[in-house]
PDB file of C-alpha atoms in Angstrom:
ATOM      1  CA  UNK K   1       0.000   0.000   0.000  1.00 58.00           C
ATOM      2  CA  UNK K   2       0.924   3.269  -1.000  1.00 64.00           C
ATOM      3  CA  UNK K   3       1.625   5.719   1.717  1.00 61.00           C
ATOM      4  CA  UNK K   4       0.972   9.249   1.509  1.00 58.00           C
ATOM      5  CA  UNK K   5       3.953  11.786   1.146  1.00 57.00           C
ATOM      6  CA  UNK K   6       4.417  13.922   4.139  1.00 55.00           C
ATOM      7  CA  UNK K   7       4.406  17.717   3.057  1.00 54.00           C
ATOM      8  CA  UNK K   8       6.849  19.830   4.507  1.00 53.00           C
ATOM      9  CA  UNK K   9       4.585  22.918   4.614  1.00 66.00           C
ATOM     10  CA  UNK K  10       5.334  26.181   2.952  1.00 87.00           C
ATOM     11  CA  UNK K  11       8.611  28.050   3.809  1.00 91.00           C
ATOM     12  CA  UNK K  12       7.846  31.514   5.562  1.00 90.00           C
ATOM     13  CA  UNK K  13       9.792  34.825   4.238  1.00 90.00           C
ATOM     14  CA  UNK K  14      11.353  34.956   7.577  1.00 91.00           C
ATOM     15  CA  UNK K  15      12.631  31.485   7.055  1.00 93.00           C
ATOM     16  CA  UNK K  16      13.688  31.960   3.578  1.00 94.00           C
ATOM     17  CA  UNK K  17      15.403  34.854   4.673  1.00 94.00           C
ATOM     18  CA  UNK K  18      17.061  32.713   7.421  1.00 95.00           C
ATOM     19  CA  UNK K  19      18.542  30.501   4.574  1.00 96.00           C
ATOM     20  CA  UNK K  20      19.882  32.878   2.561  1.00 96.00           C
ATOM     21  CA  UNK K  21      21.811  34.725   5.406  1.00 96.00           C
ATOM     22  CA  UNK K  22      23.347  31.061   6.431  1.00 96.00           C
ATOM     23  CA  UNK K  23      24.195  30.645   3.028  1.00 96.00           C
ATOM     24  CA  UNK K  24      25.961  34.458   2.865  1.00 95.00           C
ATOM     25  CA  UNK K  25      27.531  33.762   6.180  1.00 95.00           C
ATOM     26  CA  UNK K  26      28.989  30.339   5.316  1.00 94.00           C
ATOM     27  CA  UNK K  27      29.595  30.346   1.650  1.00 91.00           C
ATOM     28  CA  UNK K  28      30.908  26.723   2.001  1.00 95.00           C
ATOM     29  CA  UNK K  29      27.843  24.814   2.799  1.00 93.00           C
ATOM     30  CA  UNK K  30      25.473  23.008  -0.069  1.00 95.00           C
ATOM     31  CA  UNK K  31      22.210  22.965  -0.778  1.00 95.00           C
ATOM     32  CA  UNK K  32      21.878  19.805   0.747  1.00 95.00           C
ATOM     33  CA  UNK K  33      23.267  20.982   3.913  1.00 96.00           C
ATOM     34  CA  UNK K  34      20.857  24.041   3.721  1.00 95.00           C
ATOM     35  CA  UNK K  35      18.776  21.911   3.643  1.00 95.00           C
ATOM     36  CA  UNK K  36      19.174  19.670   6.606  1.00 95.00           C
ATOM     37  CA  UNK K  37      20.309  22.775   8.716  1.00 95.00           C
ATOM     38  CA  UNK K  38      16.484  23.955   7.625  1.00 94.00           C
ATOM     39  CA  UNK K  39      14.799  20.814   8.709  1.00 94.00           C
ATOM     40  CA  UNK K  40      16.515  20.841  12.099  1.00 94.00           C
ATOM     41  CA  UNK K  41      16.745  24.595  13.035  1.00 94.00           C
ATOM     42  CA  UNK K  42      13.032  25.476  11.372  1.00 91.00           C
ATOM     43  CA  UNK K  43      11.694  22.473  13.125  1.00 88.00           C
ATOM     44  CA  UNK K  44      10.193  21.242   9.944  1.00 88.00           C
ATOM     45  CA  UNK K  45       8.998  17.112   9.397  1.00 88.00           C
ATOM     46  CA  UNK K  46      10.995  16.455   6.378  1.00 90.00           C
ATOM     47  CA  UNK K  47      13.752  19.159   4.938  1.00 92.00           C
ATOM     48  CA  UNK K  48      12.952  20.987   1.731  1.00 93.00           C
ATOM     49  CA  UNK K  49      13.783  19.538  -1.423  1.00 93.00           C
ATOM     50  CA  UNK K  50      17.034  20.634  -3.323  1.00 93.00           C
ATOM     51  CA  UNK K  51      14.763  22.563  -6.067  1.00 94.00           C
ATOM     52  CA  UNK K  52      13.449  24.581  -3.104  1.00 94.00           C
ATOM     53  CA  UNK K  53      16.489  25.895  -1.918  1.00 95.00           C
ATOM     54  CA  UNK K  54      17.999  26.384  -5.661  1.00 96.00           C
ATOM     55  CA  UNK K  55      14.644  28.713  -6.264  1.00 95.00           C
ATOM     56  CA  UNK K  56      15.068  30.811  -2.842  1.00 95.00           C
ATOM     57  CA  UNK K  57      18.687  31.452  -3.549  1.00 95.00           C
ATOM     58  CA  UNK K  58      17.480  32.695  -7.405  1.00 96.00           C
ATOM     59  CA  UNK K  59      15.465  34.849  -5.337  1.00 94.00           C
ATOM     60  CA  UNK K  60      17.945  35.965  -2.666  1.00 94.00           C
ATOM     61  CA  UNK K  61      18.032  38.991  -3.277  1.00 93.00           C
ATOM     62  CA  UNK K  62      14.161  39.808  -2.330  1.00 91.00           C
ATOM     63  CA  UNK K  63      14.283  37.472   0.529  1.00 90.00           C
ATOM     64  CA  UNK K  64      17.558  39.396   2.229  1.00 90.00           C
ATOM     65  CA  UNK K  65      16.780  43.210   1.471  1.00 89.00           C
ATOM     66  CA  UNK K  66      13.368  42.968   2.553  1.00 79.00           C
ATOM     67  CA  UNK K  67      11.969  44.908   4.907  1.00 77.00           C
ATOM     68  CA  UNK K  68      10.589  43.426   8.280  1.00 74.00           C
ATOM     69  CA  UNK K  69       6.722  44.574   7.394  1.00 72.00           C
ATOM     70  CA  UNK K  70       7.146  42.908   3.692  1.00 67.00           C
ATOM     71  CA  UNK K  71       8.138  39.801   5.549  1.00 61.00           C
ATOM     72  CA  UNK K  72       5.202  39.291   7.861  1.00 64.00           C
ATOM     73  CA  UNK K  73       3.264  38.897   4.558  1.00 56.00           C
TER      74      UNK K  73
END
């Protein structure tokens, strides 16, 4: 029997933000790590995919000039 995939839920800005500043601050880690540090620090049930992280760093630049109001959205 088939088991139903566990979602991970929807990344906030903050938490996108989050990434992107671990990523600027250690240039060294992958995506995969990213994405494992995400999982554990975000306290999130499975970490987000590989494409996930690729798209918020394409985005980076939204997520980590943001202001605080845009981010509450």
């Amino acid at each position: 029997m088939l088991r139903k995939k566990q979602h991970v839920g929807n990344l906030t800005y903050e938490q996108k933000k989050r990434i992107c500043t671990w990523k600027r601050d250690t240039t060294s880690l992958t995506q995969g790590q990213l994405a494992a540090r995400a999982k554990r620090e975000l306290a999130k049930n499975k970490a987000p995919a590989q494409g996930i992280i690729s798209a918020i760093f394409a985005r980076k630049d939204v997520y980590l000039y943001a202001k605080e109001e845009d981010l509450q959205a």
